[in-house]
Coordinates of C-alpha atoms (C1' of nucleotides) and ligand atoms in Angstrom, one line a residue:
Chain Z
X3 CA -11.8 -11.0 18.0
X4 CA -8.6 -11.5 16.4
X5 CA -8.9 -12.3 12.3
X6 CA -7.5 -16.0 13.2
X7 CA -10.2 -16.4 15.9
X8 CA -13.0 -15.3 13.3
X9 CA -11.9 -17.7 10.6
X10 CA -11.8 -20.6 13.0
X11 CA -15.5 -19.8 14.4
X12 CA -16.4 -19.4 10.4
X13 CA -15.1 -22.9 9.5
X14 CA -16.7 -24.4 12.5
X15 CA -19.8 -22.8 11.5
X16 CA -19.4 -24.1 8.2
X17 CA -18.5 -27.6 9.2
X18 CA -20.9 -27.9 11.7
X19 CA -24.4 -27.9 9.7
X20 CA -24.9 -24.3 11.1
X21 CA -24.5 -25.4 14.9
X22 CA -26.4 -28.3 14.8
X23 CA -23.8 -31.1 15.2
X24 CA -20.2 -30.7 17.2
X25 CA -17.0 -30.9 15.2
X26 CA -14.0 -32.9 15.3
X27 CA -10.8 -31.3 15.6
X28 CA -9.0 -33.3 12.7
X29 CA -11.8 -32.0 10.8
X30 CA -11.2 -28.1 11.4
X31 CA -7.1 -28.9 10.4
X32 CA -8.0 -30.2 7.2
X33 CA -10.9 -27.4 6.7
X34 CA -8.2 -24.4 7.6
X35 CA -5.0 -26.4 6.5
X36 CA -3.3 -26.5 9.8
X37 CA -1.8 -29.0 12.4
X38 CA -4.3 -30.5 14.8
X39 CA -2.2 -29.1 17.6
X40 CA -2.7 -25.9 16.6
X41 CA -5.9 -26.4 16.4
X42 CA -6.3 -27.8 19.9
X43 CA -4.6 -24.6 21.1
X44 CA -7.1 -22.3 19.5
X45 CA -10.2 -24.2 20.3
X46 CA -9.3 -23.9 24.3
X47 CA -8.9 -19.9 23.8
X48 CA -12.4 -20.0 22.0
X49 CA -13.8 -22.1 24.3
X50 CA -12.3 -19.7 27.5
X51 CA -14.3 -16.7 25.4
X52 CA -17.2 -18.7 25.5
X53 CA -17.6 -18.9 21.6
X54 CA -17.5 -22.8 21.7
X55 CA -18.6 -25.6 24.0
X56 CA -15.5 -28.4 24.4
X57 CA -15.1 -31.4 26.1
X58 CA -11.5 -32.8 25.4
X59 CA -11.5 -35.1 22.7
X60 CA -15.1 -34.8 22.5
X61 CA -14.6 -31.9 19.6
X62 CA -16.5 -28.6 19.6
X63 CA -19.7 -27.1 19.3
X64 CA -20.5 -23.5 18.6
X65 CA -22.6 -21.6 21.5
X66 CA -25.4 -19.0 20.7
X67 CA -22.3 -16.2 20.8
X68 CA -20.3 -18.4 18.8
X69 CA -23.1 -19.0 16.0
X70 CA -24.1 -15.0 16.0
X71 CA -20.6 -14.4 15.7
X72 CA -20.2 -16.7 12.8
X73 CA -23.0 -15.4 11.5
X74 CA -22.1 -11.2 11.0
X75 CA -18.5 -12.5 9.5
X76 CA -20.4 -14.8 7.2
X77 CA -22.7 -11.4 6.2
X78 CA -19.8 -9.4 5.8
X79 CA -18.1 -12.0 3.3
X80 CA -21.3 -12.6 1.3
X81 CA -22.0 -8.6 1.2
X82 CA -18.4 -8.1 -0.1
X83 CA -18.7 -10.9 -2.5
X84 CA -21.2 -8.8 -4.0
X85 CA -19.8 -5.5 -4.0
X86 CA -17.0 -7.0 -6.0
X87 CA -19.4 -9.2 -8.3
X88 CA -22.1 -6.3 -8.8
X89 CA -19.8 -3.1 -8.7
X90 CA -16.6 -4.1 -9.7
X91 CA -17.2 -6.8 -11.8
X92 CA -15.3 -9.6 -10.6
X93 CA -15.7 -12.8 -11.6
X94 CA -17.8 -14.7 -9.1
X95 CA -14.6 -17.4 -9.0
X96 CA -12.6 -14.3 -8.0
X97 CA -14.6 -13.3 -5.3
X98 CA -14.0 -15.2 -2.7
X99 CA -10.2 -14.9 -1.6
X100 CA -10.4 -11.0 -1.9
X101 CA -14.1 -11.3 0.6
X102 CA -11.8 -13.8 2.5
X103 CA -9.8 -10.5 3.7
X104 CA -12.4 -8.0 4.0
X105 CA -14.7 -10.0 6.2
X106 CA -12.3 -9.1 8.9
X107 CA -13.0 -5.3 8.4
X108 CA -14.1 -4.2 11.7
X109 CA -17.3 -1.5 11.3
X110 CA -20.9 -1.9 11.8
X111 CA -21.5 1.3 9.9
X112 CA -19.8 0.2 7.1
X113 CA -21.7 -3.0 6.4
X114 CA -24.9 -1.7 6.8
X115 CA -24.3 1.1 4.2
X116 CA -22.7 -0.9 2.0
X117 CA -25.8 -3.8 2.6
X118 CA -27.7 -0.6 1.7
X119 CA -25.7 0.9 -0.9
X120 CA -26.1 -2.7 -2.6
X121 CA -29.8 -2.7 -2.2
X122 CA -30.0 -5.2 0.5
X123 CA -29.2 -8.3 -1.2
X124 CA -30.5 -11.7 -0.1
X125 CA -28.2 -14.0 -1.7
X126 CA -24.4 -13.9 -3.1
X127 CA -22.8 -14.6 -6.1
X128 CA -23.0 -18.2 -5.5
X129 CA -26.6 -18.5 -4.8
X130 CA -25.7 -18.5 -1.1
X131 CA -28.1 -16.5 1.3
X132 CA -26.9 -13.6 2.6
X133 CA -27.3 -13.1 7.0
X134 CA -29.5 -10.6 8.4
X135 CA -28.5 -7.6 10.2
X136 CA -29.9 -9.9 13.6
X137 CA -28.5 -13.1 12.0
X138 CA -31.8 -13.7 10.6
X139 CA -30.9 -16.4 8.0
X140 CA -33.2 -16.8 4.2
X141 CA -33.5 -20.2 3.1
X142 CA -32.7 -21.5 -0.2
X143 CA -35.2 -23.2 -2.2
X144 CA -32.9 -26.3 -2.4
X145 CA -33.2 -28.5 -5.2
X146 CA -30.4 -30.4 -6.3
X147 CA -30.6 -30.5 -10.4
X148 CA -29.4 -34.7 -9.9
X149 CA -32.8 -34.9 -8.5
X150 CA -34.7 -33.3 -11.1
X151 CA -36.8 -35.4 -13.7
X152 CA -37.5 -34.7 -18.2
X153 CA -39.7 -31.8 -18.7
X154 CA -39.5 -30.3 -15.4
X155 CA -38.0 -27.0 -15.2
X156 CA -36.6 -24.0 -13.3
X157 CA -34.2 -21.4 -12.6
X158 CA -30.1 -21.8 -11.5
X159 CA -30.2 -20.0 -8.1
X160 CA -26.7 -21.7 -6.0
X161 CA -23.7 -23.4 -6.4
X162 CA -23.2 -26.4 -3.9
X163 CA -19.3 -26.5 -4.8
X164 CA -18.4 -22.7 -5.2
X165 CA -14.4 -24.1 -5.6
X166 CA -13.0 -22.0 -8.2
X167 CA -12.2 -24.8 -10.1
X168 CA -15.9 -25.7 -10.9
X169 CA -17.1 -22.3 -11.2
X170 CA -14.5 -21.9 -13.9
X171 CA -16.3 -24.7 -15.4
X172 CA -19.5 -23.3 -15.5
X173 CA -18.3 -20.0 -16.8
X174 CA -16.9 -21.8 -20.0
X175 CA -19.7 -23.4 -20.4
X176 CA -22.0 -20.4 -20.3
X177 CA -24.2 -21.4 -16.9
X178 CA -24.5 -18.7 -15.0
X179 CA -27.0 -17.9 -12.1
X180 CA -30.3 -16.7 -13.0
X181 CA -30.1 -19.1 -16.3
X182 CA -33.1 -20.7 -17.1
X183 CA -33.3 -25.0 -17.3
X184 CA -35.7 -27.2 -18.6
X185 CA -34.3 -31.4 -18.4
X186 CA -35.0 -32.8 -21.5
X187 CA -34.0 -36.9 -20.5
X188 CA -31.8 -38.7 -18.1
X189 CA -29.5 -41.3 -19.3
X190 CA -30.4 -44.1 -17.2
X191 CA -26.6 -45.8 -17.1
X192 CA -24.6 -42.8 -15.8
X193 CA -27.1 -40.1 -15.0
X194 CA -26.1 -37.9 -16.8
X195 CA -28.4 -35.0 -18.0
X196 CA -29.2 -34.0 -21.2
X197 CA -30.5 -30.4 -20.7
X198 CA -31.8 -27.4 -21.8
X199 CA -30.0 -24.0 -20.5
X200 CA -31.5 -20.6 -22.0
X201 CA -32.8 -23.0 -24.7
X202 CA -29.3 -24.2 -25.4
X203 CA -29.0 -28.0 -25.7
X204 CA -26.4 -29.3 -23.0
X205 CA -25.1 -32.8 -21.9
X206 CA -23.8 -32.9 -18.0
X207 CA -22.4 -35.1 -16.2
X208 CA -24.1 -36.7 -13.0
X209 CA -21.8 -35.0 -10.8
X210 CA -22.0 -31.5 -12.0
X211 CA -25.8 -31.7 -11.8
X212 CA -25.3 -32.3 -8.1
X213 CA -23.7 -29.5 -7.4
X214 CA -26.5 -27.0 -9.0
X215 CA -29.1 -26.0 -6.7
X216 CA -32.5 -25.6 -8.8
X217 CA -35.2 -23.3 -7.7
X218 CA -38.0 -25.3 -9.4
X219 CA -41.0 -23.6 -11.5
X220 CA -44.3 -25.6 -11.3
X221 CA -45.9 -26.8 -14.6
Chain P
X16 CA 4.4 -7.0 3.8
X17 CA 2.8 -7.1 7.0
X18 CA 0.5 -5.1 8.5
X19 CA 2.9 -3.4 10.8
X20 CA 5.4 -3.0 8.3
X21 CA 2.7 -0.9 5.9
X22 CA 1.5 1.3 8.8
X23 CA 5.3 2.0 9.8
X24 CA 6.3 2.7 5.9
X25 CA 3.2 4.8 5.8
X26 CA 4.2 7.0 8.9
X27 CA 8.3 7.6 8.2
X28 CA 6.9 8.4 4.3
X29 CA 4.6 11.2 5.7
X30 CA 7.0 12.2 8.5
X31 CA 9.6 12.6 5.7
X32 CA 7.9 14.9 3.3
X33 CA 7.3 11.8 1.1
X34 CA 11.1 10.7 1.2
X35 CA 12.6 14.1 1.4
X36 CA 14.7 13.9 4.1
X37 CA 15.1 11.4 6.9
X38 CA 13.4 10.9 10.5
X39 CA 14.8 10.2 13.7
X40 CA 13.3 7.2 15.8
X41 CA 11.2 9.1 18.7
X42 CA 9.1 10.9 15.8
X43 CA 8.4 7.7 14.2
X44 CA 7.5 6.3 17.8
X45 CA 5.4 9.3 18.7
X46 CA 3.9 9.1 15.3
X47 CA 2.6 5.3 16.0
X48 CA 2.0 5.8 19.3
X49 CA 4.6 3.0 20.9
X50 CA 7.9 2.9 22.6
X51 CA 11.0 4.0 20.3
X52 CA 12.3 0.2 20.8
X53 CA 10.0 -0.9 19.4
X54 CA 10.6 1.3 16.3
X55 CA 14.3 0.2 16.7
X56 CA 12.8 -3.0 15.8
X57 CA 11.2 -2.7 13.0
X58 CA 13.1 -0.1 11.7
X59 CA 15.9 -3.0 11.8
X60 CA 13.6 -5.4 9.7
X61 CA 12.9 -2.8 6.9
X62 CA 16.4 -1.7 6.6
X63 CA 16.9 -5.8 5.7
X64 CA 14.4 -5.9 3.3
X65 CA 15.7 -2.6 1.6
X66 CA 12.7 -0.6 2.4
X67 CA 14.6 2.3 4.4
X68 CA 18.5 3.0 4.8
X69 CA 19.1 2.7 8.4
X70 CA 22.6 3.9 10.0
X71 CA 22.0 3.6 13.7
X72 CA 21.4 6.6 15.5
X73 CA 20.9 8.5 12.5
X74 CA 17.5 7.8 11.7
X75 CA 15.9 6.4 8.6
X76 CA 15.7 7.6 5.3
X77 CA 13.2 5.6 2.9
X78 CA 14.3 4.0 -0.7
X79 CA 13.2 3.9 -4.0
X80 CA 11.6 1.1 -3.2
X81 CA 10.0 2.3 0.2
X82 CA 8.9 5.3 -1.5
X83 CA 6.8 3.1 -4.0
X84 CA 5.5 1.0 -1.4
X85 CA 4.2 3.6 0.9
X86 CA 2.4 5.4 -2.2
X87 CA 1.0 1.9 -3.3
X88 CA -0.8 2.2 0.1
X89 CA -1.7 5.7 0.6
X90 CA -3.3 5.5 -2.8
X91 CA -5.4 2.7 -1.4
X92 CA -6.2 4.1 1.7
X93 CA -7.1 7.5 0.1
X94 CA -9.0 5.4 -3.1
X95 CA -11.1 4.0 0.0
X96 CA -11.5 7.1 1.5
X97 CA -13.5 8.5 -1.8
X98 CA -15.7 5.2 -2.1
X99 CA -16.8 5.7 1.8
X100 CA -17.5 9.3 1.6
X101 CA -19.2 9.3 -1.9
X102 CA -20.8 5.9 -2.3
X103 CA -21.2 5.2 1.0
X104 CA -22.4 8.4 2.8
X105 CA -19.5 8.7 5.5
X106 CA -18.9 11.9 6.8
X107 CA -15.4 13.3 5.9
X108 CA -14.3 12.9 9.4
X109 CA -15.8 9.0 9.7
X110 CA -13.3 7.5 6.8
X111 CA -9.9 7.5 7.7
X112 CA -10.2 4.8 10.7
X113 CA -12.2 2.4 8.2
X114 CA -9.8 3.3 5.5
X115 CA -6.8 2.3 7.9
X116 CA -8.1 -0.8 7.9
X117 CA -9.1 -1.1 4.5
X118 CA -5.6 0.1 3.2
X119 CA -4.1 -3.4 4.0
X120 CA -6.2 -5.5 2.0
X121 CA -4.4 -7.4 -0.7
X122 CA -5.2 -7.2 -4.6
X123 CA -4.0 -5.2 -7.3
X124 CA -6.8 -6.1 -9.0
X125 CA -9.6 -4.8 -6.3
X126 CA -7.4 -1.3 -6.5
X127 CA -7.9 -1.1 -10.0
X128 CA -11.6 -1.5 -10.1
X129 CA -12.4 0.6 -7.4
X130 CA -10.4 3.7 -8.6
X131 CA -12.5 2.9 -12.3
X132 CA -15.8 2.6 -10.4
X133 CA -15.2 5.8 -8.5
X134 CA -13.9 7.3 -12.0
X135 CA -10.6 8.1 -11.4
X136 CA -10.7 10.5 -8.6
X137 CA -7.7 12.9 -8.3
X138 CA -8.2 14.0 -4.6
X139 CA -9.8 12.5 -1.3
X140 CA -12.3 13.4 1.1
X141 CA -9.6 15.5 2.7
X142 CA -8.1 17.2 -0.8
X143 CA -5.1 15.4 -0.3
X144 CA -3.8 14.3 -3.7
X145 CA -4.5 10.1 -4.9
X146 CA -1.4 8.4 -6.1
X147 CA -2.2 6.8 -9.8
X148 CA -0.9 3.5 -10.4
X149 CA 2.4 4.5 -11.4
X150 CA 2.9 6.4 -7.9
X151 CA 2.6 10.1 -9.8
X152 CA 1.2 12.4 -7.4
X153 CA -0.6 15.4 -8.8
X154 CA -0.1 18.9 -6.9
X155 CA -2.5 20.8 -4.8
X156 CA -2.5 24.6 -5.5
X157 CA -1.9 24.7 -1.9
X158 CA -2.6 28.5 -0.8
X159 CA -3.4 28.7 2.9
X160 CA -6.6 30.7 3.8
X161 CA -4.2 32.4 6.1
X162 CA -2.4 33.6 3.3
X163 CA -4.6 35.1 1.3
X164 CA -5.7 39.1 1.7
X165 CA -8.8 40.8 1.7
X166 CA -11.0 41.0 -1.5
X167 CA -9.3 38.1 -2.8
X168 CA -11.4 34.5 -3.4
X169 CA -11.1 30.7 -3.9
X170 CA -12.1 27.5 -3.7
X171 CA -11.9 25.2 -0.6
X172 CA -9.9 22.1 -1.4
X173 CA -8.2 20.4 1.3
X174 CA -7.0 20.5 4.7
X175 CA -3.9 20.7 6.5
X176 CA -5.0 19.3 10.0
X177 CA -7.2 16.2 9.4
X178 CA -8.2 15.8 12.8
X179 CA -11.6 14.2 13.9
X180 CA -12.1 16.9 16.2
X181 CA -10.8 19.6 13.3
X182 CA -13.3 17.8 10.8
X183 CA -16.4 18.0 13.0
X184 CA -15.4 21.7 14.0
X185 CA -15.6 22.8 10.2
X186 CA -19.0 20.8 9.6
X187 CA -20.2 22.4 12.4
X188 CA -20.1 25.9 10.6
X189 CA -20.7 24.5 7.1
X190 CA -17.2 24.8 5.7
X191 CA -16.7 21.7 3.2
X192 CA -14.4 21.4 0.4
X193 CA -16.2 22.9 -2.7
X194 CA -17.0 25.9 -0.8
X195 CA -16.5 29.5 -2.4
X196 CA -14.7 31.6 0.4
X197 CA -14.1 35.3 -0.4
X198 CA -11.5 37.1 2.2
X199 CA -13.6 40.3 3.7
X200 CA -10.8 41.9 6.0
X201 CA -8.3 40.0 8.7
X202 CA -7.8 42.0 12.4
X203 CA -4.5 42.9 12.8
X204 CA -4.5 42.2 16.5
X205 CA -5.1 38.6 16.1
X206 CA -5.0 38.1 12.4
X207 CA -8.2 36.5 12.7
X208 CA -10.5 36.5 9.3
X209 CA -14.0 38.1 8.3
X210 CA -15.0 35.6 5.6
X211 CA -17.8 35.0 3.1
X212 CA -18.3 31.3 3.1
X213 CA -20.7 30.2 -0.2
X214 CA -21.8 34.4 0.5
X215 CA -22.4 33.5 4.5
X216 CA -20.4 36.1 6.4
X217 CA -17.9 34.0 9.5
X218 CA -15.4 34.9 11.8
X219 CA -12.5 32.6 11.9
X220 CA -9.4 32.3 14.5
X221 CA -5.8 32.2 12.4
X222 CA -5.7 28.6 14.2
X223 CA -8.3 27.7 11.7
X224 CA -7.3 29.9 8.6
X225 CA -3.3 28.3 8.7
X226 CA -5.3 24.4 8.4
X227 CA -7.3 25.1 5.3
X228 CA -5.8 25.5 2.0
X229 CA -7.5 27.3 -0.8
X230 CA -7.3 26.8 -4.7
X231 CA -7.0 30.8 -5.4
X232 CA -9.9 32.1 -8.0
X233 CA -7.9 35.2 -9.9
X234 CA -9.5 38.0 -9.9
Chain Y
dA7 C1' 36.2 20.3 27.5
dT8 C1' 33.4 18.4 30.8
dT9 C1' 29.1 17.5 32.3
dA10 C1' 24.1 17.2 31.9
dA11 C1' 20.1 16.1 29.1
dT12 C1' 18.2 13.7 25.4
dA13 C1' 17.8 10.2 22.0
dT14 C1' 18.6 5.7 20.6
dT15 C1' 19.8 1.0 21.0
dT16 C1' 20.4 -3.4 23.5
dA17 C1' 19.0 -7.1 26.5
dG18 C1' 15.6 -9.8 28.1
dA19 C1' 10.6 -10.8 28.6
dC20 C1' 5.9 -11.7 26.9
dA21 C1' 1.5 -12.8 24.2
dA22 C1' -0.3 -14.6 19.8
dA23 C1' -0.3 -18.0 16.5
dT24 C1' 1.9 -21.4 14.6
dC25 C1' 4.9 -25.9 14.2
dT26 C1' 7.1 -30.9 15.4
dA27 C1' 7.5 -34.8 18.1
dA28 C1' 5.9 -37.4 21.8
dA29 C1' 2.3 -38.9 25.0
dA30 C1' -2.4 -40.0 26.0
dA31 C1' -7.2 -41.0 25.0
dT32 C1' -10.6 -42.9 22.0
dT33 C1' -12.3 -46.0 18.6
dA34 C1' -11.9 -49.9 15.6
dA35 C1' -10.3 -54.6 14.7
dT36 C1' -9.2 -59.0 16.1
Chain O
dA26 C1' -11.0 -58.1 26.2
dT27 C1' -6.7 -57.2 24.2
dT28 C1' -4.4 -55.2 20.7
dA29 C1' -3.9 -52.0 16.9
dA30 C1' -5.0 -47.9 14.5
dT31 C1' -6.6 -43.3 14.8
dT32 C1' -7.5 -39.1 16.9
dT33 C1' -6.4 -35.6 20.1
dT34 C1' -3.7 -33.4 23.4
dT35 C1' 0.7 -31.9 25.6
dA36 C1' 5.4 -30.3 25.7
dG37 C1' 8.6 -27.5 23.9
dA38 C1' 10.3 -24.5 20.1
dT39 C1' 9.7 -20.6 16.6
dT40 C1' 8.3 -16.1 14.5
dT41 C1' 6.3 -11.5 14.8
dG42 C1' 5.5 -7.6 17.2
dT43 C1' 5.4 -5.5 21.2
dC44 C1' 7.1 -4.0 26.1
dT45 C1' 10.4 -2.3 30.3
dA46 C1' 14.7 -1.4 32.1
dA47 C1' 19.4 -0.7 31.4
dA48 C1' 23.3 0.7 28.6
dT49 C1' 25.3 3.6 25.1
dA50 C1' 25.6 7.3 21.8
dT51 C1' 24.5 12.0 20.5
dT52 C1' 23.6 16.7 21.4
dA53 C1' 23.1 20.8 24.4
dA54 C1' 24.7 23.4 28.3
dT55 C1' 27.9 25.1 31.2
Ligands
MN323 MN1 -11.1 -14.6 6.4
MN324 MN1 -20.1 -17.3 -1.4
MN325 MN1 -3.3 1.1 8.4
MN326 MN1 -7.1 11.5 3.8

DNA sequence: ATTAATATTTAGACAAATCTAAAAATTAAT
DNA sequence: ATTAATTTTTAGATTTGTCTAAATATTAAT
């Protein structure tokens, strides 16, 4: 697998649900900010090596190789992410472009040590779960905070935006994962959220809180 | 910089003792393991970016600028080298194909952590010297075993031949850097050594004794 | 000083990954 | 059911890094 292969299998993982549903090819050119042509090209040498299903103009759809294949980049990424969060002390908005390279590091040894050297971590820096060595995938807990109601409360586990812009945003508002979140009321106009993080009053905006996954704790 | 362009200013630096003096095509070819047109090539596409100076048929001779460049990477690779034998477990013989990969990866900032998080090491797995940020490169007492005469001792620090097969032959018969040797007597016949290793007695071949250099402990 | 051997460069080709512009198929709108 | 808009593919070109085969320059041998 050439790098450019592996990130176009990646982003039609990614755009795809997982595998579920095929993929248009205008939709992997805006995804990977290319021409559709190129596009086209690439998805016929994918589909020769029997990582994608295609029917011209019918758009893709990721086969069992194509989805394991996704899947070991995507651990790789999230294991690097972090390394570079936990031992290095990145950022977790800076994470991502540096993981971006070092996804494509080709060693089986290396991951696993370094998945052990980490202490097998289940999720990344953005709350996203971290594949198995046999593609074996956690799930999240997912609770959007937009759909959370006053007084119930629980604990920031995920990002659904992890752009850099918004992370930035939490970061200067002090949210961080791990933070604990009780809702205090919802203004019924704009729903926005008045809230409560490590018993620090907040006000948010409808559409931040729909980007925050929640994992909930009962009362 | 390209990938190809780093591997190929890595190669002529080492060829040329480090910018010392300059290095004719088929070594560069032989070195990288393609055809010397190739080299021709490239050679060509450095001399325009002011890496090397280039006067055809003459052979290459790096610049200021190359000379930076090529310690920019060796310190990475060798800064990658330490993380994989030390945090990661690799055998000394196991890091340098990861660590050709890992050389390429883009971000001052990633460098910078790493060598802070492995505290600043001064040598690799290999005793070769770790370029700091600035491109100074510290010395290595570099004594060979061969050289050295009977009742005199030291301290293994590096090797001249960094071979896989040269690597696994010295773990084989527990000789790592660290190790106390103490010269007992060398044959004339052969000049092969009787050695105490950490107070083991060997029998080593000159072959061996002329790849491993010593830090001398005087007596 | 020629000639032979070796080293290096040129010329022309190819695969990978991309692009632009034009053609064709699909989908949406009348 | 046509027509229009959109999506997707094809055709042909470009850049990077490589190759083989042939030409040229340098060096070594007579
Ligand atoms: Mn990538
Ligand atoms: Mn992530
Ligand atoms: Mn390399
Ligand atoms: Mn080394």
């Amino acid at each position: 697998m050439t790098r450019s292969e592996e990130n176009y299998i990646k982003a039609i993982y990614h755009l795809s649900g997982g595998g579920m549903h095929s993929v248009p090819t205008n939709a992997i050119a805006t995804q990977m900010d290319t021409q559709p042509s190129s596009v086209t090209d690439m998805i016929k040498k994918l589909s020769d090596k029997e990582y994608v299903h295609y029917k011209k103009y019918r758009g893709v759809h990721l086969s069992e190789k194509g989805i394991n294949t996704a899947l070991t980049i995507i651990r790789k990424h999230r294991l690097w992410e972090v390394f570079l969060a936990d031992k290095l002390d990145f950022n977790w908005d800076e994470v991502h472009d540096v993981a971006e390279q070092l996804e494509h590091i080709k060693s089986e040894k290396l991951i696993d040590k370094l998945d052990e050297f980490l202490d097998f971590p289940k999720y990344d820096p953005h709350g996203d779960p971290i594949p198995g060595k046999n593609g074996e995938l956690a799930q999240r807990s997912l609770q959007l905070l937009s759909a959370m109601k006053p007084e119930e409360e629980g604990i920031c586990v995920g990002v659904k935006d992890s752009s850099v812009s918004f992370l930035k945003f939490l970061d200067k508002h002090n949210i961080a994962l791990g933070d604990h979140i009780k809702i205090l009321d919802v203004e019924e106009f704009d729903e926005s959220l008045n809230i409560l993080i490590e018993s620090k009053k907040l006000h948010i905006s409808k559409r931040i809180a729909t980007n925050l996954f929640i994992k909930p704790i009962p009362a």
